[in-house]
mmCIF file of C-alpha atoms and ligand atoms in Angstrom:
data_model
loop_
_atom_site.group_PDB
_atom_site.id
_atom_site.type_symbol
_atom_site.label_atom_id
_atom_site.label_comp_id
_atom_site.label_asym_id
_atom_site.label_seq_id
_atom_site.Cartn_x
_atom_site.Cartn_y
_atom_site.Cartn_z
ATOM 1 C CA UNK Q 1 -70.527 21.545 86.388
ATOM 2 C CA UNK Q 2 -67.375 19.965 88.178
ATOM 3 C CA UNK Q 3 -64.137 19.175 86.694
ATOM 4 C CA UNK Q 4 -63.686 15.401 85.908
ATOM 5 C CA UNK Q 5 -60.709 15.249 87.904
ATOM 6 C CA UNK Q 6 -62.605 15.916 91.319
ATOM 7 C CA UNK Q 7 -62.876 12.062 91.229
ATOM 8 C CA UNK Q 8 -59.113 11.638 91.792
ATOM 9 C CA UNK Q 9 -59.433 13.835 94.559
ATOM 10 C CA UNK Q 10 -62.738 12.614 96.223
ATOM 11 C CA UNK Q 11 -60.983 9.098 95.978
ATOM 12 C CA UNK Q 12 -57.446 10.689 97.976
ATOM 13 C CA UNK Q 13 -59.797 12.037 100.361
ATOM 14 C CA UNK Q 14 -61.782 8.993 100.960
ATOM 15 C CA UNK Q 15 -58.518 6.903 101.347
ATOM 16 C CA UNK Q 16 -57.553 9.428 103.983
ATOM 17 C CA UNK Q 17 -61.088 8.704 105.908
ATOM 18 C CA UNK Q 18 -62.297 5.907 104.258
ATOM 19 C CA UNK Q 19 -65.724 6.046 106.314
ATOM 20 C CA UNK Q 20 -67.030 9.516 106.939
ATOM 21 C CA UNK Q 21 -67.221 9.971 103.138
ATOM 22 C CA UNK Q 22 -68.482 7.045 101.735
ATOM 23 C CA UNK Q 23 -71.542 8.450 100.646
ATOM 24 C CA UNK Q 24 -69.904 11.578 99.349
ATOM 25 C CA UNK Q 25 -67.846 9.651 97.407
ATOM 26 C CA UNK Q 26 -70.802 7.789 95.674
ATOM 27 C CA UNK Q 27 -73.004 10.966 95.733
ATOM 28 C CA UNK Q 28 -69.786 12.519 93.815
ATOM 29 C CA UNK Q 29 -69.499 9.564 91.520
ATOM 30 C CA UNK Q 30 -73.292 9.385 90.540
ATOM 31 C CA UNK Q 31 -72.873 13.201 89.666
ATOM 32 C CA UNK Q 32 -69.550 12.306 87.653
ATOM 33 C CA UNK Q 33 -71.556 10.032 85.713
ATOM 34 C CA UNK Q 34 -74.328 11.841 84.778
ATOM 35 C CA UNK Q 35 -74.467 12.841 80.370
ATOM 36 C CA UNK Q 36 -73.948 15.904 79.394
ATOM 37 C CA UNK Q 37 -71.506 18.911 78.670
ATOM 38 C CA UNK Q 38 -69.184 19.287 81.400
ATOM 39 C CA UNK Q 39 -66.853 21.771 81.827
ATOM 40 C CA UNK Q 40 -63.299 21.158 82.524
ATOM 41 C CA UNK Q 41 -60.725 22.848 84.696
ATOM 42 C CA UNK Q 42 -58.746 23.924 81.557
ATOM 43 C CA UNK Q 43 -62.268 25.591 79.976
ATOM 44 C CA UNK Q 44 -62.652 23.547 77.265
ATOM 45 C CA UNK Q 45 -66.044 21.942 77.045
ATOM 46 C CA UNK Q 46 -67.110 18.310 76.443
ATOM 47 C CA UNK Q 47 -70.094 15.874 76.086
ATOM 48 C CA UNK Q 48 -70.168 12.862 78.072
ATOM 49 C CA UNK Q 49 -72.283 10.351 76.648
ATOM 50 C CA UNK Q 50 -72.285 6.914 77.885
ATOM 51 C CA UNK Q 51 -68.834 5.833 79.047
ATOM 52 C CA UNK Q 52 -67.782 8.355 76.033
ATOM 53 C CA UNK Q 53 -66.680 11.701 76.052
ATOM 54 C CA UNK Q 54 -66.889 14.020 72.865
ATOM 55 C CA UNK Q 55 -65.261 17.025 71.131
ATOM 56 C CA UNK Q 56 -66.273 19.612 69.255
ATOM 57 C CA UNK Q 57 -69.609 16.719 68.318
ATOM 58 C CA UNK Q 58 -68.090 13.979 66.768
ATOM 59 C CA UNK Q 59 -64.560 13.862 67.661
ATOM 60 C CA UNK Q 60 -64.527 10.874 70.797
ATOM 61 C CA UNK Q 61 -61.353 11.333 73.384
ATOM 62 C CA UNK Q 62 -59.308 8.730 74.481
ATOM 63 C CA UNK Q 63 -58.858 8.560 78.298
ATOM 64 C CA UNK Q 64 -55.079 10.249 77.693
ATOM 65 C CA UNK Q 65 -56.543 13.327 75.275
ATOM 66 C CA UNK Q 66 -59.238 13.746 77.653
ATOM 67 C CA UNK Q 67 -57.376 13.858 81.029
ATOM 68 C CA UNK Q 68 -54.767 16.169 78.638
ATOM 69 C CA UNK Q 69 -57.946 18.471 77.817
ATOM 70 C CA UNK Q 70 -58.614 18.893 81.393
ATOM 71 C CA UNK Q 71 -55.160 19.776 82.621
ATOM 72 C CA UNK Q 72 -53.746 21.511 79.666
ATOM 73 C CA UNK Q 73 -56.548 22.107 77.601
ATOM 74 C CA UNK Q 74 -54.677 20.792 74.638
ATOM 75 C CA UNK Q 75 -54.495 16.969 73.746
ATOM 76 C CA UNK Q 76 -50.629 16.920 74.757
ATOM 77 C CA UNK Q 77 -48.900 17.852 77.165
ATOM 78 C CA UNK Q 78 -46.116 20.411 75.589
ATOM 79 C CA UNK Q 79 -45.042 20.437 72.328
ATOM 80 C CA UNK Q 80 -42.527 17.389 71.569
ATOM 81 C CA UNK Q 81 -39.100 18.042 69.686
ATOM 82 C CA UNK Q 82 -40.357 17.364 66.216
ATOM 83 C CA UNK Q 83 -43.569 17.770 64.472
ATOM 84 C CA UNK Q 84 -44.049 14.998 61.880
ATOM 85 C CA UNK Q 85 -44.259 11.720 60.787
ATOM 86 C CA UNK Q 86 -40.612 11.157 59.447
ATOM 87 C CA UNK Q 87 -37.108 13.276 60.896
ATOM 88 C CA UNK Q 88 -35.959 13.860 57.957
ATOM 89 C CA UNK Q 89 -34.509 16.891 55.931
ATOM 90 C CA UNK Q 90 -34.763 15.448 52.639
ATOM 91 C CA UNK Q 91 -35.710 18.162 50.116
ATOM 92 C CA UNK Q 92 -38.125 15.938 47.958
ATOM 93 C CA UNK Q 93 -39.968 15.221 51.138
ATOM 94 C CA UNK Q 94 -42.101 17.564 52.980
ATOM 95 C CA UNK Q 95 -41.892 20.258 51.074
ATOM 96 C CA UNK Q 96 -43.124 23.210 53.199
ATOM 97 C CA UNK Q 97 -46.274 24.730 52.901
ATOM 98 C CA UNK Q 98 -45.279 28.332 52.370
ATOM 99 C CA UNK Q 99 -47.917 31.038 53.515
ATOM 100 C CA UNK Q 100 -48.760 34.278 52.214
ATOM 101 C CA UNK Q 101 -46.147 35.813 54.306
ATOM 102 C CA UNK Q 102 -43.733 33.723 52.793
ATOM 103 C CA UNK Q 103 -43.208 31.734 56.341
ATOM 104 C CA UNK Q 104 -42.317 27.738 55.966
ATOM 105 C CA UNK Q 105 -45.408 25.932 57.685
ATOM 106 C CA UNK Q 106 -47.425 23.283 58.230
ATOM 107 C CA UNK Q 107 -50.502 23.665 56.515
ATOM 108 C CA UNK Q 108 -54.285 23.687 57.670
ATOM 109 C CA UNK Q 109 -55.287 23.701 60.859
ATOM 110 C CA UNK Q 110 -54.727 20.779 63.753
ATOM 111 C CA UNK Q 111 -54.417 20.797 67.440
ATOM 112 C CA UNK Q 112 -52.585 17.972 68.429
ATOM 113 C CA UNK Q 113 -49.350 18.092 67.558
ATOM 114 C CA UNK Q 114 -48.707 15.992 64.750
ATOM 115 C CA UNK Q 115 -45.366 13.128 65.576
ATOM 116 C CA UNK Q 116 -44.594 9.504 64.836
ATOM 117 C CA UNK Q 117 -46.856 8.528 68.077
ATOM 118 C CA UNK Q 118 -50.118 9.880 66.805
ATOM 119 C CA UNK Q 119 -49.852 9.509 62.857
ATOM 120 C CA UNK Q 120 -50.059 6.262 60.940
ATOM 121 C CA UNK Q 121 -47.271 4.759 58.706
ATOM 122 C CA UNK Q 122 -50.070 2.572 57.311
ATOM 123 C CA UNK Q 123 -53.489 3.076 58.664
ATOM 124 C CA UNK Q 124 -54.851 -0.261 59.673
ATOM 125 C CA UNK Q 125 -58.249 -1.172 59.208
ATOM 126 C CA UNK Q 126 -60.819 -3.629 60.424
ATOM 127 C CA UNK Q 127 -64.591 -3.841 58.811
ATOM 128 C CA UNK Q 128 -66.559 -4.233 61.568
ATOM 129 C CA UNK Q 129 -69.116 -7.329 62.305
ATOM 130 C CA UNK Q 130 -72.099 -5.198 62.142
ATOM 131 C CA UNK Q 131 -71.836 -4.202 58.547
ATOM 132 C CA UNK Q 132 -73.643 -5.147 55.425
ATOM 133 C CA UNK Q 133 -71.275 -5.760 52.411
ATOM 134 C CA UNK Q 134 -73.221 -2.723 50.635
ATOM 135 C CA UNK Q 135 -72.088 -0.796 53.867
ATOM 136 C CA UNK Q 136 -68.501 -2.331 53.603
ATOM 137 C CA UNK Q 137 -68.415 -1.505 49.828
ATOM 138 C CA UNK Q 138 -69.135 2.653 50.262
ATOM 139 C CA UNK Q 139 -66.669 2.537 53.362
ATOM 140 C CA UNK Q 140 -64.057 0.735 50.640
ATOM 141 C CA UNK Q 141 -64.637 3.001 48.030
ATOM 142 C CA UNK Q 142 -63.712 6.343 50.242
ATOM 143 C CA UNK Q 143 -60.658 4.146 51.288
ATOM 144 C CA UNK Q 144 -60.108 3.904 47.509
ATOM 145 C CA UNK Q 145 -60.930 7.333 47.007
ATOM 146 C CA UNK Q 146 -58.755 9.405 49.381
ATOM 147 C CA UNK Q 147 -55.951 6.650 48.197
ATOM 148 C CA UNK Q 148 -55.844 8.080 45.041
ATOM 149 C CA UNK Q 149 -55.440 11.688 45.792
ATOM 150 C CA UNK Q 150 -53.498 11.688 48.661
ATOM 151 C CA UNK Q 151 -50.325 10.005 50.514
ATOM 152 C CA UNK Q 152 -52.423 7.510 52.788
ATOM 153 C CA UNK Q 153 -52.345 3.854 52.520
ATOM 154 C CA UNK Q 154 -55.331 1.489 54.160
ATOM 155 C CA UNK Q 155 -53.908 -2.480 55.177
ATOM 156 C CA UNK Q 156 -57.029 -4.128 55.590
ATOM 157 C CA UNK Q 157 -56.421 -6.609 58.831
ATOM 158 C CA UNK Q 158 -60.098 -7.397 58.668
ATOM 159 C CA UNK Q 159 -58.591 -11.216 59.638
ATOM 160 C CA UNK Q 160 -55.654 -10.751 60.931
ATOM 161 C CA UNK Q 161 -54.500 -11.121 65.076
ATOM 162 C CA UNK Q 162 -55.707 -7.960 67.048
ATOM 163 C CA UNK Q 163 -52.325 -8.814 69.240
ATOM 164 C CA UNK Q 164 -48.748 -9.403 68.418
ATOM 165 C CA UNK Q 165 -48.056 -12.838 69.147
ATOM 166 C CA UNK Q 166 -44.756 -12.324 69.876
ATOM 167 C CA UNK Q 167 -45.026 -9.394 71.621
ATOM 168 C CA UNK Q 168 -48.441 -8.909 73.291
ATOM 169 C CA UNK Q 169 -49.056 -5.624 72.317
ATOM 170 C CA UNK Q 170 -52.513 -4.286 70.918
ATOM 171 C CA UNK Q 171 -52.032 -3.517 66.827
ATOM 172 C CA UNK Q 172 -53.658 0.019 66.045
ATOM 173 C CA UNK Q 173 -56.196 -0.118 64.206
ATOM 174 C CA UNK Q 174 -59.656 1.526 62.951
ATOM 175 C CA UNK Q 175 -62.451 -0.823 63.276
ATOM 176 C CA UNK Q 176 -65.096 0.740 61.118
ATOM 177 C CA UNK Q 177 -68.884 0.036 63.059
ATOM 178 C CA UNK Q 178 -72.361 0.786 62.200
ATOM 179 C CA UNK Q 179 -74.529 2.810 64.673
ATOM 180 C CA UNK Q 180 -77.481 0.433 63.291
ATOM 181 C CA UNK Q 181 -79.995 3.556 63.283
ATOM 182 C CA UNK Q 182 -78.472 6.361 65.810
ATOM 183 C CA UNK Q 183 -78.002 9.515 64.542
ATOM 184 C CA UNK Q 184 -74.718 10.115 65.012
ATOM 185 C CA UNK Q 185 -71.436 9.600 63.380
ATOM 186 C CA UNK Q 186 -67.664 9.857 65.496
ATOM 187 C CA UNK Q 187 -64.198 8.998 65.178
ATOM 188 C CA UNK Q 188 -61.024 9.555 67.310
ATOM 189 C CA UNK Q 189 -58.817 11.996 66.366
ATOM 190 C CA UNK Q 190 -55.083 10.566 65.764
ATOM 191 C CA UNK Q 191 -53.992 7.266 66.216
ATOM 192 C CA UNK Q 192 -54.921 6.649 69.984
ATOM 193 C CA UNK Q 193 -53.274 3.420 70.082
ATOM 194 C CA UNK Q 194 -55.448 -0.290 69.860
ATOM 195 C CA UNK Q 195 -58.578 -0.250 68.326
ATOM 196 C CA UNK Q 196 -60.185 2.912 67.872
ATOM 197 C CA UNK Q 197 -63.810 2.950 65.999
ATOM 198 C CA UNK Q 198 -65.238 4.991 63.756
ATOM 199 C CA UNK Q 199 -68.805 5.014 63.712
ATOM 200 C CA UNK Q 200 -70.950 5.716 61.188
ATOM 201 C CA UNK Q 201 -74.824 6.157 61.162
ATOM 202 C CA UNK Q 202 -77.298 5.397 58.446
ATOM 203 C CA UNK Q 203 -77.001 8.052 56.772
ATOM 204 C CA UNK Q 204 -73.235 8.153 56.202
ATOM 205 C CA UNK Q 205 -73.683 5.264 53.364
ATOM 206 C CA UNK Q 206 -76.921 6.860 51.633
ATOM 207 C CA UNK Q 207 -76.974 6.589 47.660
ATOM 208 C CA UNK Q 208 -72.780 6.158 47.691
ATOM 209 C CA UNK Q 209 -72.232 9.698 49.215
ATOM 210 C CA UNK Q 210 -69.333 8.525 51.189
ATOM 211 C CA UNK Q 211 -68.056 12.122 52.007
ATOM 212 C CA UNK Q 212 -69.482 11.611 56.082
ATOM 213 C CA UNK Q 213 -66.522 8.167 56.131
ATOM 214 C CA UNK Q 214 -64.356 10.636 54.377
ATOM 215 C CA UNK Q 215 -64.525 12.976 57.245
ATOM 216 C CA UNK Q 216 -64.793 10.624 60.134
ATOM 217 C CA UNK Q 217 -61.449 8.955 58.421
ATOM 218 C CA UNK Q 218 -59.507 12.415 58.672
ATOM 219 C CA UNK Q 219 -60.471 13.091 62.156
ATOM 220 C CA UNK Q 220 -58.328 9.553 62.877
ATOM 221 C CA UNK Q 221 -55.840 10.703 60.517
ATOM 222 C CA UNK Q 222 -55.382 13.938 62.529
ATOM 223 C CA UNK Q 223 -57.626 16.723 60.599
ATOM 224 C CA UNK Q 224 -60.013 18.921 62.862
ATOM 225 C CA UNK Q 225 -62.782 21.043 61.993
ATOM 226 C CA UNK Q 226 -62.373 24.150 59.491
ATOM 227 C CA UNK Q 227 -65.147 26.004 61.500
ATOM 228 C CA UNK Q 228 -63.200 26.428 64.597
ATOM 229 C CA UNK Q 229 -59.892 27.710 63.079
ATOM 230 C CA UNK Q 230 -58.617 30.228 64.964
ATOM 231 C CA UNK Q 231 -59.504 33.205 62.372
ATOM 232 C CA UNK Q 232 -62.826 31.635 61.725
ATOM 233 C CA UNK Q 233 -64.437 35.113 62.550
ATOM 234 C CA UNK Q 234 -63.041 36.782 59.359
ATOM 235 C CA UNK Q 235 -64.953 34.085 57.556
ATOM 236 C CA UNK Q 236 -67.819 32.987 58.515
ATOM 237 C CA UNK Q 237 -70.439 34.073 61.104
ATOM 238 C CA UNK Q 238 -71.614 31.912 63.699
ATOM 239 C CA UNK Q 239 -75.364 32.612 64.489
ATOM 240 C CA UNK Q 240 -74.881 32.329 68.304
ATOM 241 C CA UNK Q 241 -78.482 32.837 68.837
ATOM 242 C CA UNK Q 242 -79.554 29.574 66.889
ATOM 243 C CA UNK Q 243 -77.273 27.306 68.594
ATOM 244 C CA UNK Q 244 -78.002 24.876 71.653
ATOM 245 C CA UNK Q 245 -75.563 25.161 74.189
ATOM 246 C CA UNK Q 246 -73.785 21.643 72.830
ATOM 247 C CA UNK Q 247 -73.969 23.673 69.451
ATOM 248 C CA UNK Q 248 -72.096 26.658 71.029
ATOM 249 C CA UNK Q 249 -69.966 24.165 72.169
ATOM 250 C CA UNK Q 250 -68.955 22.852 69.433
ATOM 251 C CA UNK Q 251 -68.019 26.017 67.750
ATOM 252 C CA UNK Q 252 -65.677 27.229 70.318
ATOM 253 C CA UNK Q 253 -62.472 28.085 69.416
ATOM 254 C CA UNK Q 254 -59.112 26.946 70.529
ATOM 255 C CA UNK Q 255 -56.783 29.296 72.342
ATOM 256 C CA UNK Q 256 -53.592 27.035 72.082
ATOM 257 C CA UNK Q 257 -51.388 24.476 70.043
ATOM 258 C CA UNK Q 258 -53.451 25.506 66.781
ATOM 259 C CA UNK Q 259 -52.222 26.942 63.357
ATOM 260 C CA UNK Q 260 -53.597 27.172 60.141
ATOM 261 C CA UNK Q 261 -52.419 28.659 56.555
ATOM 262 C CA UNK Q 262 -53.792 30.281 54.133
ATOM 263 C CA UNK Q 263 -57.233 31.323 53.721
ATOM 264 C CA UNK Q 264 -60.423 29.724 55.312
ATOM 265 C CA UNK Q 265 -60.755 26.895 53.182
ATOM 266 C CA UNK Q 266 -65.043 26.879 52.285
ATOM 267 C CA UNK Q 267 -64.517 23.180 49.924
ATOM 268 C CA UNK Q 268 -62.920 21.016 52.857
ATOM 269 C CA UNK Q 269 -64.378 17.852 53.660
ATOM 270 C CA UNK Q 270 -63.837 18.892 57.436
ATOM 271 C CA UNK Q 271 -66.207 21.975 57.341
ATOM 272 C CA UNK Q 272 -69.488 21.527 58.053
ATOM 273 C CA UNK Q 273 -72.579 23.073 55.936
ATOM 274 C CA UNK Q 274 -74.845 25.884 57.400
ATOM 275 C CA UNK Q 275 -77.817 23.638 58.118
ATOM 276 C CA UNK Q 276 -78.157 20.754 60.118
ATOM 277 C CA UNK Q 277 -81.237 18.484 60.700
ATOM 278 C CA UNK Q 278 -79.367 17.993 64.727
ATOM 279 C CA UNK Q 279 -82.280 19.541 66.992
ATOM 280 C CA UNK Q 280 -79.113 18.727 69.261
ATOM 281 C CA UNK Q 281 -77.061 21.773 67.634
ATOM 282 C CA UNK Q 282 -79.545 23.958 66.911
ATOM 283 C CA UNK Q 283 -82.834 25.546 68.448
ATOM 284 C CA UNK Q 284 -84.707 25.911 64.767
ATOM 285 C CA UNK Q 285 -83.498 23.466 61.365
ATOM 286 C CA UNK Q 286 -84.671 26.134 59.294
ATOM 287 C CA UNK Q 287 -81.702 28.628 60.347
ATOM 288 C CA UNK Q 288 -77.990 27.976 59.968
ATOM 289 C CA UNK Q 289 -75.915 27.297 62.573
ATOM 290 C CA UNK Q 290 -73.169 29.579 60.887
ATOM 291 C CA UNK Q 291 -72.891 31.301 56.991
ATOM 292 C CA UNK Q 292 -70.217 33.105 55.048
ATOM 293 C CA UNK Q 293 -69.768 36.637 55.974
ATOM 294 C CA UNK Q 294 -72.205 38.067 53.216
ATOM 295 C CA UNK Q 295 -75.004 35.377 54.940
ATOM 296 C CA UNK Q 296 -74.465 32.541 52.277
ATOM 297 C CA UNK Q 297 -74.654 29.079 52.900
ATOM 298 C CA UNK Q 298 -71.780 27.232 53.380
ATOM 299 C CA UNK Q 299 -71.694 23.472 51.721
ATOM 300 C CA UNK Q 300 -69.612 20.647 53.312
ATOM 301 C CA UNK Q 301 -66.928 19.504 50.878
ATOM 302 C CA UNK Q 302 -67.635 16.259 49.132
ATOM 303 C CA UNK Q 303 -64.109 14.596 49.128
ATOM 304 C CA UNK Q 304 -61.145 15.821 50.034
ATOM 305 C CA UNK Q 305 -60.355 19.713 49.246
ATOM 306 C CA UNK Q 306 -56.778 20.741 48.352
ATOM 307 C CA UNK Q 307 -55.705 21.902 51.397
ATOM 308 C CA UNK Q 308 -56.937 18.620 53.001
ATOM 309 C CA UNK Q 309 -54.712 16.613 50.569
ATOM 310 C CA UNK Q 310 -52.222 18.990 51.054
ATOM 311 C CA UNK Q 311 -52.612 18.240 55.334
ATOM 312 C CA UNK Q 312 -52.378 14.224 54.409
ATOM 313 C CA UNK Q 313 -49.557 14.768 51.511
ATOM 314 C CA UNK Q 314 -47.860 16.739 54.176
ATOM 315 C CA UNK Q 315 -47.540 13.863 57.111
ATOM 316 C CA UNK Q 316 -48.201 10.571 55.396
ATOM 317 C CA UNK Q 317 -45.953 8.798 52.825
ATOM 318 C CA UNK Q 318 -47.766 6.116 50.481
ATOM 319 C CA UNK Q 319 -46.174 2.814 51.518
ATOM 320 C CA UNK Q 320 -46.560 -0.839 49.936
ATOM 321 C CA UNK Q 321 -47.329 -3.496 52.900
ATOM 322 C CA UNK Q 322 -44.250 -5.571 52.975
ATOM 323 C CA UNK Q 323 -42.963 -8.218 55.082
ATOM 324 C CA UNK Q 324 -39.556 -7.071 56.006
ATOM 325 C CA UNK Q 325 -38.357 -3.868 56.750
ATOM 326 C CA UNK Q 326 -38.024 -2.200 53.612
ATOM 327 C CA UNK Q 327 -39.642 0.996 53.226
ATOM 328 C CA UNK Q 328 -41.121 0.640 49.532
ATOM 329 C CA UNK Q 329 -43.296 3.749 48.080
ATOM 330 C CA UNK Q 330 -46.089 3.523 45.683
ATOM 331 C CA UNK Q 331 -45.517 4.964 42.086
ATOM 332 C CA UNK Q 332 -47.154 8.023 42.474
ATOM 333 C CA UNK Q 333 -46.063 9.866 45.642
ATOM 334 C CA UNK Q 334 -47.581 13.467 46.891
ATOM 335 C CA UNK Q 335 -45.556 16.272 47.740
ATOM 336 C CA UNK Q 336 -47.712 18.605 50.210
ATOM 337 C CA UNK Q 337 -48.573 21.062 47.295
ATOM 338 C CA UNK Q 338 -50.149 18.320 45.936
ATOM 339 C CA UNK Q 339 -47.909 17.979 42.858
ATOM 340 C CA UNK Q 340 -46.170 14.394 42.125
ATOM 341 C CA UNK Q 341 -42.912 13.949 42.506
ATOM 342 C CA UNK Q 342 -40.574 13.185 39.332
ATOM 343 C CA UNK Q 343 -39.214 8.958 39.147
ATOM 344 C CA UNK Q 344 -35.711 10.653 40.601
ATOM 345 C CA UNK Q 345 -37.061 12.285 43.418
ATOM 346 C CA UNK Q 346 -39.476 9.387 44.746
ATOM 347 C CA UNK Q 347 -36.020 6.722 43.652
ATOM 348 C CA UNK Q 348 -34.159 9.362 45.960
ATOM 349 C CA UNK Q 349 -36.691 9.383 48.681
ATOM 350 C CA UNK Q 350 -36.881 5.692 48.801
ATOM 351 C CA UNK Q 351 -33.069 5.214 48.756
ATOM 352 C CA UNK Q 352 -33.078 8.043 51.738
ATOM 353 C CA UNK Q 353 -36.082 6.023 53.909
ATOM 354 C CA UNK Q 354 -33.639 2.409 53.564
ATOM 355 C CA UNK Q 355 -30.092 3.674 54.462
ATOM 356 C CA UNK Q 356 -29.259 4.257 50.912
ATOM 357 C CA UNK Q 357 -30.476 1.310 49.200
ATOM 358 C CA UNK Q 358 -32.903 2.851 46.226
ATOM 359 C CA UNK Q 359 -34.425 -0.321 45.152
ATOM 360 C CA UNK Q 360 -36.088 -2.930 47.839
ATOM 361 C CA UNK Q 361 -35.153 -6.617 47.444
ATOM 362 C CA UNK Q 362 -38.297 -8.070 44.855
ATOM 363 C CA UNK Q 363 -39.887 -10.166 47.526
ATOM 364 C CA UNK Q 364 -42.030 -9.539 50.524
ATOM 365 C CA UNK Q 365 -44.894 -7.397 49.085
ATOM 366 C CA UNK Q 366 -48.180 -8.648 51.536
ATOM 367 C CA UNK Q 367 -51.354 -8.732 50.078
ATOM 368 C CA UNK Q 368 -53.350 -6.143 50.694
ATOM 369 C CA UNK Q 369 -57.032 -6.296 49.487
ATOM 370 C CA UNK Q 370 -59.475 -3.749 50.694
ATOM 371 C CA UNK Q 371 -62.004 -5.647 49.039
ATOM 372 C CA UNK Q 372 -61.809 -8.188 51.996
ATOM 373 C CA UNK Q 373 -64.879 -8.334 53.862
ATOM 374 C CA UNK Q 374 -65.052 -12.197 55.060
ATOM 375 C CA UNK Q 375 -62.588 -14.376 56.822
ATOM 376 C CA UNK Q 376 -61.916 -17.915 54.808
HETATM 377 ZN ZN1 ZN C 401 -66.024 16.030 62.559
#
């Protein structure tokens, strides 16, 4: 398989002699197009279906991440100065995840480096026109539900502008999308910037489980996959022989930009169980695709798992939509070992997020239903 980027090169060439390789160039293209795992020149493997291109199974790459992936085999270039979503060295804030070892780190695993550019303040969100208000109410209640464990805040913009009017740019935003009877649910991972879908199959709203949204939600928040942890062999182990070669794909394990703490974490929303029904990930549905070391089955978390709150408490602050620029935090603020911080401390945060000022003026609060699901 060829490296997506011959296409840049086929097209320099081509320029060069535009019509001695006309037909190499569409040969080329034709081969460019076709689905399928491809290989690229960093080693790291991805599906192309359709005009998409996939990660690790459900994680879709923006055009950026992907051409990133190919050169670097990471989703940014080099790491930037700071890792977070806030600079700040406030000590009620961030409070470090401290491992075993007793080192200051970020906890759980992630391989894009977390900054202001890829996190959310608020995470925008759109309900797609494709959904049924039952479907809209399980995808509200996991908003509701990861809102009251964690740091992150939903705005529903179901009816707002998807532009700024004044200044043209493209809001970020999740627009949530049924797959109206495919398989298959994705999401981006990060904020990519515009509008960035996650899509959910049938099966990700039967009987109110909503732990499939939950998941697809933390890939845009930032979360990866437990299962391909760098230490993932002193946990689990993968049954090789069982998996498709899109399955063995999806298992493979990143060499750089990746970190972890702590033990392998067996409750997290973001690790799959042993069995899937995919006969795309596996040769026989009867046999795992990967167990714990003593050959148990491994069960997919059904909400969010303390180190997954812990990731989200870590890099996301719980903000009130306002108006003005005021950074006002909800009463009950996370710090990333999952404990609440005291009145003081939050008051103290606040007053450290708005130059000083403690206490926002008592105005400008926007209205922020996630119950929304129809323009007036
Ligand atoms: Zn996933």
């Amino acid at each position: 398989m060829k490296p997506i980027n011959y296409l840049k090169a086929i097209s320099l060439l081509c320029a060069l002699s535009f019509a001695s390789c006309t037909k190499d160039h569409e040969a080329n293209q034709k081969e460019l197009q076709k689905d399928g795992l491809i290989t690229l020149k960093s080693g790291v493997v991805v599906e192309k279906k359709g005009a998409n291109y996939f990660w690790e199974g459900d994680i879709l790459l923006s055009e950026t991440q992907l051409k990133n992936l190919d050169t670097y085999g990471q989703l940014q270039p080099s790491k930037p100065d700071y890792i977070g979503a806030v600079k700040n060295e406030h000590p009620a804030f961030n409070v470090p995840f401290v491992d075993p070892n007793g080192n200051r780190a970020i906890p759980r695993a992630f391989s894009i480096y977390p900054t202001a550019y890829n996190l959310w303040a608020m995470v925008r969100i759109i309900y797609g026109s494709n959904l049924t208000t039952y479907e809209k109410q399980v995808i509200q209640s996991a908003l509701q539900e990861m809102e009251a464990s964690t740091n992150v805040r939903f705005y529903n913009a179901t009816c707002e502008p998807l532009v700024d009017p004044t200044y043209g740019f493209t809001y970020p935003n999740i627009e949530f999308w049924s797959t109206d009877g495919a398989d298959v649910s994705n999401s981006y991972l990060g904020r990519v910037g515009g509008v960035q879908r996650i899509n959910l199959a049938d099966f990700a709203f039967y009987g109110w489980d909503n732990h499939v949204i939950i998941h697809e939600i933390c890939h845009a928040l930032g979360l990866r996959h437990e299962a391909t942890r760098i230490d993932r062999n002193s946990y689990v182990t993968v049954n090789t022989s069982n998996l498709t070669a899109s399955g063995q794909a999806q298992f493979a394990i990143p060499s750089t930009n990746y970190y972890q703490v702590g033990a392998y974490d067996f409750t997290s929303v973001m690790g799959y169980s042993s069995y899937t029904s995919s006969t795309s990930i596996v040769n026989n549905t009867s046999l795992p695709m990967y167990t714990k070391l003593d050959g148990s089955s491994i069960t997919q978390g059904s909400t969010v798992s303390a180190s997954d709150r812990s990731w989200i408490n870590y890099f996301y602050l719980p903000y009130i939509a306002r108006s003005d620029v005021y950074a006002e935090l909800a009463p009950v603020v996370y710090k990333s070992d999952n404990t609440v911080m005291t009145a003081s401390e939050r008051l103290d945060l606040q007053a450290y997020l708005n130059n000083g000022n403690p206490t926002p003026p008592n105005c400008c609060r926007i209205t922020n239903d996630l119950g929304k699901f129809t323009c007036p």
